[in-house]
mmCIF file of C-alpha atoms in Angstrom:
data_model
loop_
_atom_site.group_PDB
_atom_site.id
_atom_site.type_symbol
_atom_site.label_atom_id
_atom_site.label_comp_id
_atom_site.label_asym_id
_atom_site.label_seq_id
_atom_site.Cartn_x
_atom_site.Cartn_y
_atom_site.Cartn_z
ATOM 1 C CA UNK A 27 -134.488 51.619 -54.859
ATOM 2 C CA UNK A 28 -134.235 49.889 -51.207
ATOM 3 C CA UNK A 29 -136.126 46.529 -52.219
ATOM 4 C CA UNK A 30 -133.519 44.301 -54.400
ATOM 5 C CA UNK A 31 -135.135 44.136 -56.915
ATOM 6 C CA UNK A 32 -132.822 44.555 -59.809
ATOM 7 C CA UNK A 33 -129.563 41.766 -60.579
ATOM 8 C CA UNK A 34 -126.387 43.215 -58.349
ATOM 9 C CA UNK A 35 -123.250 42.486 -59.576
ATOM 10 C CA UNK A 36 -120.508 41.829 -57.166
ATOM 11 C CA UNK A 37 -117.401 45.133 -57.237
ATOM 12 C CA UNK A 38 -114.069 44.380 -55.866
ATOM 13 C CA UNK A 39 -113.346 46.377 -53.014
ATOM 14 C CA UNK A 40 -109.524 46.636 -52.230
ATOM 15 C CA UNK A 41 -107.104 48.522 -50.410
ATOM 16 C CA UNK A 42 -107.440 52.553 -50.787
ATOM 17 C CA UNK A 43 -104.029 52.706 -51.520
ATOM 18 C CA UNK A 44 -103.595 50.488 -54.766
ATOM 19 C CA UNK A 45 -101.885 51.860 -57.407
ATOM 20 C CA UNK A 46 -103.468 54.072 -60.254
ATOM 21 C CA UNK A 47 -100.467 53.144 -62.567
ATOM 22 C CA UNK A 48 -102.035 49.475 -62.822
ATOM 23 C CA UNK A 49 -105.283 50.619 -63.580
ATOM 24 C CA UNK A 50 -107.302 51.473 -66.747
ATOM 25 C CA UNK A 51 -107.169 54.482 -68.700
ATOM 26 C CA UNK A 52 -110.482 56.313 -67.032
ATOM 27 C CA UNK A 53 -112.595 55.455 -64.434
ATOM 28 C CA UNK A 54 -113.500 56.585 -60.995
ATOM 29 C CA UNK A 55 -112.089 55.074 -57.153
ATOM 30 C CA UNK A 56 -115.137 55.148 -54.900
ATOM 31 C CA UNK A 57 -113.965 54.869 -51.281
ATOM 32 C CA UNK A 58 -116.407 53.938 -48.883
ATOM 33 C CA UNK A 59 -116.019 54.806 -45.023
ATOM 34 C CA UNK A 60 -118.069 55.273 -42.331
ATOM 35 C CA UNK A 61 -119.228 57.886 -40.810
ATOM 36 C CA UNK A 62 -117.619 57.649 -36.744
ATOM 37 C CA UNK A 63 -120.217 56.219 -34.466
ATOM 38 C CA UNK A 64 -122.284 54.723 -37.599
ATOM 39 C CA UNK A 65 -122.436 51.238 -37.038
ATOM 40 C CA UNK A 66 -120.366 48.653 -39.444
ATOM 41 C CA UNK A 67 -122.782 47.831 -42.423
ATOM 42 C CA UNK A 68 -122.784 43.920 -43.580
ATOM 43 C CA UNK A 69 -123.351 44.700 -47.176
ATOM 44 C CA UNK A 70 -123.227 47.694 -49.173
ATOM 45 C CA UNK A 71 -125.826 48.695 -52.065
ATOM 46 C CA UNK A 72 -123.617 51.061 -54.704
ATOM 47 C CA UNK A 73 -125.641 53.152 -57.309
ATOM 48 C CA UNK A 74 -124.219 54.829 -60.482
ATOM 49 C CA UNK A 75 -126.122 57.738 -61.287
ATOM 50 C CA UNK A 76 -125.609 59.736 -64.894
ATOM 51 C CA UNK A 77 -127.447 62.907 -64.393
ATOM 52 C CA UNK A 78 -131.037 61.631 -62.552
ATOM 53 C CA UNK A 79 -130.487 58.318 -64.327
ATOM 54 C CA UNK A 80 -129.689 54.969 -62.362
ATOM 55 C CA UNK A 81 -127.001 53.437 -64.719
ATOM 56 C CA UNK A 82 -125.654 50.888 -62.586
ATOM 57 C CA UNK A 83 -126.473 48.893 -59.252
ATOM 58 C CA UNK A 84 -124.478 46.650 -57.337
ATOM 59 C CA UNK A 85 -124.521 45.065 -54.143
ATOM 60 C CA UNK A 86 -120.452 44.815 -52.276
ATOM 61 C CA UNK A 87 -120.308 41.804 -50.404
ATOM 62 C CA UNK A 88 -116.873 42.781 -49.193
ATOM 63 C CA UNK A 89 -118.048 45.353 -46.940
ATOM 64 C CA UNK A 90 -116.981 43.178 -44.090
ATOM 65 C CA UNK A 91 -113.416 44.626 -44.745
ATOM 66 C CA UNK A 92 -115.198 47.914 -43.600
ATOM 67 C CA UNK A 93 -113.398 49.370 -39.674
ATOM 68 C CA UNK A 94 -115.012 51.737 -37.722
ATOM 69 C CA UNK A 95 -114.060 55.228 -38.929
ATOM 70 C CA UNK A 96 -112.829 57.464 -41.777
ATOM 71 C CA UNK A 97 -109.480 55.465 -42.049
ATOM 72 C CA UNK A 98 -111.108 51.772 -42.378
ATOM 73 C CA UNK A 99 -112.501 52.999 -46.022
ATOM 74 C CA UNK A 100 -112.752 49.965 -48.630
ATOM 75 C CA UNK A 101 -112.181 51.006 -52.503
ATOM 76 C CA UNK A 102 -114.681 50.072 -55.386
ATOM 77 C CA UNK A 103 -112.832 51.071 -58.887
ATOM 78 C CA UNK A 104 -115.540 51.873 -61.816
ATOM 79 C CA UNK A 105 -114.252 51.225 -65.485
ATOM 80 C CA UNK A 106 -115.592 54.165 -68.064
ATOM 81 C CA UNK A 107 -115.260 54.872 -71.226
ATOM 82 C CA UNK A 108 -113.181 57.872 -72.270
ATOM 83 C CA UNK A 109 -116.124 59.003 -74.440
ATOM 84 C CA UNK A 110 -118.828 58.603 -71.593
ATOM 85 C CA UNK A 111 -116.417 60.569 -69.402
ATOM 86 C CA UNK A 112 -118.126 63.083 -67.346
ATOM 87 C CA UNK A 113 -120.584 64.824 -64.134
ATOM 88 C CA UNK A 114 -121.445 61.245 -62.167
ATOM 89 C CA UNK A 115 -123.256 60.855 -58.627
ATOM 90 C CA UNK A 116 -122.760 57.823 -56.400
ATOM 91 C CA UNK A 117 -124.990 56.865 -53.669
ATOM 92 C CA UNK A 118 -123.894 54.113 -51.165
ATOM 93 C CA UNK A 119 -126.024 52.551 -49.056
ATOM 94 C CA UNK A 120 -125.312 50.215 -45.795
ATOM 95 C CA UNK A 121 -127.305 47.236 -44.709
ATOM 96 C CA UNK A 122 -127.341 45.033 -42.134
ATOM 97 C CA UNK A 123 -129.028 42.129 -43.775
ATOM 98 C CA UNK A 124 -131.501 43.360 -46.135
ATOM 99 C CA UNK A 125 -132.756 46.114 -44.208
ATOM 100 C CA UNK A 126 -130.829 49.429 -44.647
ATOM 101 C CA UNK A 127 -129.047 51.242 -42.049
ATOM 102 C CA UNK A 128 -126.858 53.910 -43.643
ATOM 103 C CA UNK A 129 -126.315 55.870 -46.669
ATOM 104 C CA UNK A 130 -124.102 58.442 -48.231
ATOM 105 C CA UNK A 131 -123.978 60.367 -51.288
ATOM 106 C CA UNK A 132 -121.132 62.481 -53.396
ATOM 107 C CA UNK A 133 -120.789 64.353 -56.938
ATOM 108 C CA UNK A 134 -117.515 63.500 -58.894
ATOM 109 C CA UNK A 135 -116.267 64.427 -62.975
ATOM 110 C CA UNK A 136 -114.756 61.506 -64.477
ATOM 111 C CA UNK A 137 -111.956 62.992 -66.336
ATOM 112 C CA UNK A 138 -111.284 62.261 -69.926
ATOM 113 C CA UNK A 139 -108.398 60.459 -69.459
ATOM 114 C CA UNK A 140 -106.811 59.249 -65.890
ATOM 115 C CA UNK A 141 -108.633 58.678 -62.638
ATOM 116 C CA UNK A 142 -111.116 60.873 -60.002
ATOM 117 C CA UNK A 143 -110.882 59.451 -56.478
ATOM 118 C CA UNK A 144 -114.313 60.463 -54.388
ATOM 119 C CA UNK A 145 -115.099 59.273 -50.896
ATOM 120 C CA UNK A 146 -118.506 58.211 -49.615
ATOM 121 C CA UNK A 147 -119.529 58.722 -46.150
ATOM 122 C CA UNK A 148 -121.979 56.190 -44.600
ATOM 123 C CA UNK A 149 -124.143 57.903 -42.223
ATOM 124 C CA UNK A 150 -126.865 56.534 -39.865
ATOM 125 C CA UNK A 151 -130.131 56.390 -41.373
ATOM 126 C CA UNK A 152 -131.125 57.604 -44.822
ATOM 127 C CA UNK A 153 -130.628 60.911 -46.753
ATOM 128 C CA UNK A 154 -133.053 63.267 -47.063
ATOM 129 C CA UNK A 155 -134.939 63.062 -50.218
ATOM 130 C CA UNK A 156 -137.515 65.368 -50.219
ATOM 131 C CA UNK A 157 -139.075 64.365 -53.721
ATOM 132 C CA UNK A 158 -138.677 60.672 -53.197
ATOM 133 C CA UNK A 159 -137.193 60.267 -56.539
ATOM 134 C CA UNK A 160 -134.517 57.779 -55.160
ATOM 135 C CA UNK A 161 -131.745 60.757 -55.217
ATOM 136 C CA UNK A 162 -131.137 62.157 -52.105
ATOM 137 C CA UNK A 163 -131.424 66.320 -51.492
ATOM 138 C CA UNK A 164 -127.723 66.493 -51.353
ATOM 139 C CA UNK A 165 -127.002 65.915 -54.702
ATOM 140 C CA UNK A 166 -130.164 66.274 -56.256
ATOM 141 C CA UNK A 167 -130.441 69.482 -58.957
ATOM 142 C CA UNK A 168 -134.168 69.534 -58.530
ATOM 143 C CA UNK A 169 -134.778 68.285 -54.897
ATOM 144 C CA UNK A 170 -138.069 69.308 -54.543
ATOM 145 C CA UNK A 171 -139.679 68.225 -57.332
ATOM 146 C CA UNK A 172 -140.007 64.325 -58.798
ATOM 147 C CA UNK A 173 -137.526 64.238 -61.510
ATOM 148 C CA UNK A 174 -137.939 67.333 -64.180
ATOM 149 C CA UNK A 175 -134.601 67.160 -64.649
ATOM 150 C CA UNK A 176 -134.190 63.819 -66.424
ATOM 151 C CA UNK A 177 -136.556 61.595 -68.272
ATOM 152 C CA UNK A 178 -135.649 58.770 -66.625
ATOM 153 C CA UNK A 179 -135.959 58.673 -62.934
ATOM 154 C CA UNK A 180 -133.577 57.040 -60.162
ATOM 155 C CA UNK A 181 -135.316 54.211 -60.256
ATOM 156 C CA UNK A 182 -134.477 53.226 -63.687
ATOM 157 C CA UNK A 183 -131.694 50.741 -63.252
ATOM 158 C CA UNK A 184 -130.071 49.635 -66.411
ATOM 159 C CA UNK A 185 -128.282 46.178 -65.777
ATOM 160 C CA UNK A 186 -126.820 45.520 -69.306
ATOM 161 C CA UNK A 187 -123.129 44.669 -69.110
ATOM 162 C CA UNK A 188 -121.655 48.232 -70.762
ATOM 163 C CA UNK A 189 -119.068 50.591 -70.625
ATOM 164 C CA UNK A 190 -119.280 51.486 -66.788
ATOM 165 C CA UNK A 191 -118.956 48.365 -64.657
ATOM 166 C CA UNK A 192 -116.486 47.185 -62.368
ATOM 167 C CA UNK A 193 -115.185 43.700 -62.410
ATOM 168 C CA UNK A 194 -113.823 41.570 -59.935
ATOM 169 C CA UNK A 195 -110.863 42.167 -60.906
ATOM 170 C CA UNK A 196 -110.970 45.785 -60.526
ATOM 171 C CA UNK A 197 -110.098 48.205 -63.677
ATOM 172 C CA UNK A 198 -107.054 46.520 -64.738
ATOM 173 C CA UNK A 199 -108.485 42.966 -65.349
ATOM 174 C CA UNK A 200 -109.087 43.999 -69.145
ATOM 175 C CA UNK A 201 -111.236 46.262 -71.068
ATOM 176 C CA UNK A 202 -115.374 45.814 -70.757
ATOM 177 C CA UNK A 203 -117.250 44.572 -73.630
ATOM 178 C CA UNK A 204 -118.492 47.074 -75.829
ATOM 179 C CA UNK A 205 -122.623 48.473 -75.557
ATOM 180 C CA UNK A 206 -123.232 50.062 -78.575
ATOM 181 C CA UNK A 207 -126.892 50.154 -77.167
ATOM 182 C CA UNK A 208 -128.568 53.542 -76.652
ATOM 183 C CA UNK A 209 -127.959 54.969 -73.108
ATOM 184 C CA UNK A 210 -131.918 55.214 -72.104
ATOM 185 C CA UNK A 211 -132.693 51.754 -72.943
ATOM 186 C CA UNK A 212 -133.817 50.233 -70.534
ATOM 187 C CA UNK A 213 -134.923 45.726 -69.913
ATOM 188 C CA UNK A 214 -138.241 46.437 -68.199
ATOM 189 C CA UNK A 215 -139.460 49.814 -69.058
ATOM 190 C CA UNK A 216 -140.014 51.647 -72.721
ATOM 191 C CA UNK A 217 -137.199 54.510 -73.441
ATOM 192 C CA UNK A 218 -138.675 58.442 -73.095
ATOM 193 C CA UNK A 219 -136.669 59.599 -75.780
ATOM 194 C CA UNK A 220 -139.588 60.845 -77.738
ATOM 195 C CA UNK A 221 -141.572 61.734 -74.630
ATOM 196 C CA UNK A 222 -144.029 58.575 -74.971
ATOM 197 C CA UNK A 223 -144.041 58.170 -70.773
ATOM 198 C CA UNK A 224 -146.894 59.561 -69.623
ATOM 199 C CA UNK A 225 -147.772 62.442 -66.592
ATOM 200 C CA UNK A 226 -146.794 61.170 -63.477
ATOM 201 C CA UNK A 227 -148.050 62.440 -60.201
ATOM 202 C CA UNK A 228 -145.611 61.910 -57.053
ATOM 203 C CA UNK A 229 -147.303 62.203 -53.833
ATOM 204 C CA UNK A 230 -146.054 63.946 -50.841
ATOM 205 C CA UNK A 231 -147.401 61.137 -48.163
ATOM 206 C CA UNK A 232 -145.810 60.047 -44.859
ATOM 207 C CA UNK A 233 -146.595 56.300 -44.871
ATOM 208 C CA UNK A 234 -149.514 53.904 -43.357
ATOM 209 C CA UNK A 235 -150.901 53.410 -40.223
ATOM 210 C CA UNK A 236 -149.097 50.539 -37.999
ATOM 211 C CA UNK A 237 -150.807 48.290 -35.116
ATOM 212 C CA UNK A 238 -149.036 45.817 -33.575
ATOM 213 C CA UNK A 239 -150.985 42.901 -31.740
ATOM 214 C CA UNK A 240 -149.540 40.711 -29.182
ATOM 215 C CA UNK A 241 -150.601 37.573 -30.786
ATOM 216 C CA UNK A 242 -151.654 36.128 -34.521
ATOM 217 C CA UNK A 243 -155.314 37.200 -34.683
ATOM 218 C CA UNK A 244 -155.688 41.166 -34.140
ATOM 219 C CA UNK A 245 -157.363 40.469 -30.561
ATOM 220 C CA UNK A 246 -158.281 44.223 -29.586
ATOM 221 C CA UNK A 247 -156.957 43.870 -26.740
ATOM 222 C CA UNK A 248 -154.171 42.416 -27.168
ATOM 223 C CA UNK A 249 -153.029 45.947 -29.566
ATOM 224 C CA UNK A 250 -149.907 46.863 -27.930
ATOM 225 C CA UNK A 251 -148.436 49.414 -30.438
ATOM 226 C CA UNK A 252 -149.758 51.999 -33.299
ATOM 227 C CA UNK A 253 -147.282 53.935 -35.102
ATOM 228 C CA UNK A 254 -146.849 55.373 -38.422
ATOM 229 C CA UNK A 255 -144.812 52.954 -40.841
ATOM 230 C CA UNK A 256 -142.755 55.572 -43.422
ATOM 231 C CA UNK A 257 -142.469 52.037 -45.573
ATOM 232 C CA UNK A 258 -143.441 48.089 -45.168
ATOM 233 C CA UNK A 259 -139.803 47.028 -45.261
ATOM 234 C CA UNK A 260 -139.105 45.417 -42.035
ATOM 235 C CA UNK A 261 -137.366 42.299 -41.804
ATOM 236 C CA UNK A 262 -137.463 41.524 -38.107
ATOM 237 C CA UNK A 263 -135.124 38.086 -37.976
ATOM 238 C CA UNK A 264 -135.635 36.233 -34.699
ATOM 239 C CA UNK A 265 -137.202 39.540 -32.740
ATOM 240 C CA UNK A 266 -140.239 41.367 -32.589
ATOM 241 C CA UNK A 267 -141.265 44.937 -33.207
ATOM 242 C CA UNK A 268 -141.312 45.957 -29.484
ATOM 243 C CA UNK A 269 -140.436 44.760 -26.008
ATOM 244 C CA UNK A 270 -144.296 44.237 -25.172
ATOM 245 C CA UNK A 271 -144.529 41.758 -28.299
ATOM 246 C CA UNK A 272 -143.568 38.315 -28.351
ATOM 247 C CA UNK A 273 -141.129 37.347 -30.738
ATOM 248 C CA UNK A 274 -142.773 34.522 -32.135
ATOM 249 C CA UNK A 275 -145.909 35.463 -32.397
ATOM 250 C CA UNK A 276 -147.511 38.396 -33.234
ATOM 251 C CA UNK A 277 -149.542 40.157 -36.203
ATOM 252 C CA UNK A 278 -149.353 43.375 -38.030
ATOM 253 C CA UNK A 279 -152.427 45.853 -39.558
ATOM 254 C CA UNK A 280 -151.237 48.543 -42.146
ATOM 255 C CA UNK A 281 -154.200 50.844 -43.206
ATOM 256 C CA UNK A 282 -154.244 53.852 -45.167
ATOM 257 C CA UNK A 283 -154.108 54.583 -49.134
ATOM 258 C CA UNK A 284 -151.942 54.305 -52.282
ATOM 259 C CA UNK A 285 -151.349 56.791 -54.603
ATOM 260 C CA UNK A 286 -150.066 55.768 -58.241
ATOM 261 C CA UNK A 287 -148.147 57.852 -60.214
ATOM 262 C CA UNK A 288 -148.861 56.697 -63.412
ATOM 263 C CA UNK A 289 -152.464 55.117 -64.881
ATOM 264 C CA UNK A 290 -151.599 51.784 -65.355
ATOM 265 C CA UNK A 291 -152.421 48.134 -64.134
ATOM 266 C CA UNK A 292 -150.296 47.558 -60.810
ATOM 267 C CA UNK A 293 -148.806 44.670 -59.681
ATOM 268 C CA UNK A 294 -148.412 44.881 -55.817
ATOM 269 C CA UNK A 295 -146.097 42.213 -54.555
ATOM 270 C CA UNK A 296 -145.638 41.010 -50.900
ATOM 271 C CA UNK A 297 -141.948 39.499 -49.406
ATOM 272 C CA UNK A 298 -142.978 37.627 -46.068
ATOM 273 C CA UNK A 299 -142.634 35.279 -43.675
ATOM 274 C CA UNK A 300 -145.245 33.699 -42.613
ATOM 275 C CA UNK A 301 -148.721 34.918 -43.500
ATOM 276 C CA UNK A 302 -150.214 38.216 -45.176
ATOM 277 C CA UNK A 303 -153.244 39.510 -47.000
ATOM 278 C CA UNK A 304 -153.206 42.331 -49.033
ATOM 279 C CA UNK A 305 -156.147 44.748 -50.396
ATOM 280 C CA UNK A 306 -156.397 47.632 -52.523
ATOM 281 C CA UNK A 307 -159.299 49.677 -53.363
ATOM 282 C CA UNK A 308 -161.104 46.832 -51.458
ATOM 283 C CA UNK A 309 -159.854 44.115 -53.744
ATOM 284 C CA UNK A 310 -158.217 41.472 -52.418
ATOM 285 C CA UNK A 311 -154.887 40.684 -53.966
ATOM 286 C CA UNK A 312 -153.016 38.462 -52.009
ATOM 287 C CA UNK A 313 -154.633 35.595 -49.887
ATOM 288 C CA UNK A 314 -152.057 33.859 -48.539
ATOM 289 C CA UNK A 315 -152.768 33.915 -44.374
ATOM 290 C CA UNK A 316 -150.956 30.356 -43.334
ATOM 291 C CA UNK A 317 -147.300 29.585 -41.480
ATOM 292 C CA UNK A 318 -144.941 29.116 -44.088
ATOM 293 C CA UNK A 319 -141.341 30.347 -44.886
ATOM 294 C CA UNK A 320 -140.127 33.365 -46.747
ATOM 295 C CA UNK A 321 -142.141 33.330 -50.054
ATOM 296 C CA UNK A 322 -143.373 36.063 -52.626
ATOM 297 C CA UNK A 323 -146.681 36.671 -53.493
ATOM 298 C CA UNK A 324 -148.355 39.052 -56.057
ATOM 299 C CA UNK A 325 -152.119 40.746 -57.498
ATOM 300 C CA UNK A 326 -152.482 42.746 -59.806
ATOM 301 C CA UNK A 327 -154.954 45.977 -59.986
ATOM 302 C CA UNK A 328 -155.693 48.949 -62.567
ATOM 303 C CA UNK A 329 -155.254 52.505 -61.160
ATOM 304 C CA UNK A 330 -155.357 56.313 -61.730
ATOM 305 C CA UNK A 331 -152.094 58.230 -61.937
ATOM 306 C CA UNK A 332 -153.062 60.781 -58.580
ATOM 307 C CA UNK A 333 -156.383 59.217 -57.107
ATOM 308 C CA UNK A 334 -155.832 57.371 -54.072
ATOM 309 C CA UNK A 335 -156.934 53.909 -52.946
ATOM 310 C CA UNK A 336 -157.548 52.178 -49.548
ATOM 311 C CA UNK A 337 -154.808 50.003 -48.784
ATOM 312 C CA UNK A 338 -154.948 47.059 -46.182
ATOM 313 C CA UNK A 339 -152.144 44.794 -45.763
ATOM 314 C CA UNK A 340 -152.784 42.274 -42.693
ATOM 315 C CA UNK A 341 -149.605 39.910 -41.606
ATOM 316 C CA UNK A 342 -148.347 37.269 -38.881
ATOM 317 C CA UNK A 343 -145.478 35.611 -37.641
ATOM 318 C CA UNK A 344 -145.751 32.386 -35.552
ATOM 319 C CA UNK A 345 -142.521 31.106 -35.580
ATOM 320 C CA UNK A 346 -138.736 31.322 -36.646
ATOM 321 C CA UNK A 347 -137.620 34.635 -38.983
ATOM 322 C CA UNK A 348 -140.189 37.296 -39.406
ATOM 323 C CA UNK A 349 -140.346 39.525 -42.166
ATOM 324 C CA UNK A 350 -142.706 41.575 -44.401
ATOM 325 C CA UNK A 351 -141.802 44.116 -47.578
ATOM 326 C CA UNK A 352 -143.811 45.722 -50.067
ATOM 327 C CA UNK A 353 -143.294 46.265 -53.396
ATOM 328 C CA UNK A 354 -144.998 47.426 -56.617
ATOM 329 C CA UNK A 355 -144.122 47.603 -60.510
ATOM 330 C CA UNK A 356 -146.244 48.449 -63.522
ATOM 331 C CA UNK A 357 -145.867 48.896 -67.240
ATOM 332 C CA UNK A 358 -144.109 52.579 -66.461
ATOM 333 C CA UNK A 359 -143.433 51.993 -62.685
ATOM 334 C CA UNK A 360 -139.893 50.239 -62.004
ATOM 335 C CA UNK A 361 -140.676 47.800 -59.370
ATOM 336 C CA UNK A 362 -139.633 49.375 -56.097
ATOM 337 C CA UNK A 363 -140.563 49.033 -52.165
ATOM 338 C CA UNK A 364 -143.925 51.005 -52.488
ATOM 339 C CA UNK A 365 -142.333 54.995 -51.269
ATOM 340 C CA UNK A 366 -143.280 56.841 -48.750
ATOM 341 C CA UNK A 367 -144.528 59.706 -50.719
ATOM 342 C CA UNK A 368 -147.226 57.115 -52.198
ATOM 343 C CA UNK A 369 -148.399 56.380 -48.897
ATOM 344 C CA UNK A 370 -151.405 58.152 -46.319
ATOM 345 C CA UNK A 371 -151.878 56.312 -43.359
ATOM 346 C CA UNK A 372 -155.242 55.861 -42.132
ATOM 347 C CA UNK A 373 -156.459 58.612 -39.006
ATOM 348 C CA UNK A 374 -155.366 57.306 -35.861
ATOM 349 C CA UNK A 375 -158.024 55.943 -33.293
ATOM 350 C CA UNK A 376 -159.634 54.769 -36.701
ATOM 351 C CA UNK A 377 -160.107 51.388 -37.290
ATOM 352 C CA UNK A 378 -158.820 51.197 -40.497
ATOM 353 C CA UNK A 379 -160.579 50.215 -43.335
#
């Protein structure tokens, strides 16, 4: 998950070289570094993986303590339970803003009793993840396939306080209150214990087709740029997607399809600033093409798990910040920045829908 759409809870990150002896009894040091010649991230996402399933997320705020290099690393301590001990994956994620710039992922065992220490190396750009599950190839057991390994996928973040968090006041700032909850429950979406979630089908798309128009009303000849988009995640600030746009103002056409991966009635949400409209399967959902500031909008939609839909999704800054994300969430569908697997872009030299 890239889109923030889950509470993050704020870790403690400290110097590498604190002392185990004032720690808890079991738990894992996560040290974070970068990778040399990756630039310095402003924030860092942290996910908590159990087998394929997302336990914890939390967003590092301290990552301005981050220096260039394998020897400015900045330590996050996880409390666990002696009972829970066990296999674990961390991913680590960079941002500059909210729009993500580097990543790294590692296996670790949290022993029994005492402390692992594992180090995470941010790396420009993102991880290969061939199955778009959310768990990149390198320490994914089934990386070519969406999530047979676990019944609940990456994307499942479970936010209850519990047994693994970390505190600011790192592992020896008192024990965590207990969660005698079951592991697999989860706030937003029913548990699979019983195998009540239904076939999924995970698509194996590149993203949507991208044109770019030099002002705020898709003049034709004023198209300066068509690309393909992997994801609509783009939050632009005071600049503009190319040197031949202007800055402050300019509009965007994404055209393609969506493919669900689960029958159910979709919400697809929009993050922007300033206007958008969005369509799927030809209905408009969002209608919202006016200079404003950063707002949310949302529509709702009933789809087929595999069949895929024309997608539209028109947008246009005028003035200030410019930014645009999509997102979507359903019954069985953790809201998430739509993936690229989900996504066919329209033929280029084609219109569009």
């Amino acid at each position: 998950m890239r889109g923030g759409a889950w509470p993050l809870f704020g870790l403690l990150a400290v110097g590498a070289c604190q002392s185990k002896s004032a720690q808890g009894p079991t738990g894992a040091q996560i040290e974070i570094a970068t990778e040399t010649g990756t630039p310095l991230p402003t924030s860092i996402e942290l996910v908590w993986l159990d087998g394929s399933k997302q336990l914890r997320q939390w967003r590092v705020p301290e990552a301005g303590e981050l220096s260039p290099g394998e020897a400015g690393a900045v330590s996050v301590f996880v409390d666990v339970e002696p009972s829970s001990a066990g296999p674990r994956r961390v991913i680590a994620r960079g941002f500059n803003g909210s729009s993500p710039i580097s990543e790294g992922a590692e296996r670790l065992t949290v022993p029994a009793a005492g402390w692992v220490t594992v180090r995470v190396t941010l790396a420009a750009g993102s991880l290969p993840d061939r199955d778009g599950d959310g768990v990149p190839d390198k320490i994914d057991d089934c990386p070519a396939q969406f999530d047979p390994c676990s019944p609940v996928d990456a994307s499942a973040v479970d936010t209850r306080p519990g047994p693994e968090t970390a505190g600011r006041d790192g592992p020896d700032g008192g024990p965590n209150p207990p969660d005698d909850r079951p592991q697999d429950l989860r706030p937003d979406v029913p548990p699979d214990i019983a195998g009540e979630r239904p076939p999924f089908a995970n698509g194996n798309g590149t993203g949507l087709k991208g044109e770019y128009y030099d002002d705020k009303v898709f003049t034709p000849t004023l198209l300066k740029l068509t690309r393909l988009d992997v994801r609509i995640d783009f939050n632009w600030g005071t600049t503009s997607p190319a040197p031949t746009i202007d800055s402050d103002s300019f509009s965007v056409r994404w055209t393609g399809q969506v493919q669900p991966r689960y029958s159910d009635t979709y919400t697809f949400y929009v993050s922007y600033d300033d206007g958008v409209r969005l369509w799927v399967n030809g209905q408009m959902l969002i209608n919202d093409f006016v200079n404003g500031p950063q707002r949310e909008k949302s529509g709702k939609i009933d789809l087929l798990a595999g069949q895929k839909y024309d997608i539209r999704l028109e947008y246009f800054e005028s003035t200030g910040p410019a930014a645009c994300q999509l997102f979507w969430s359903s019954f069985w569908q953790a809201r998430e920045i739509v993936p690229t697997s989900q996504l066919y872009p329209a033929a280029f030299g084609d219109g569009g829908m």
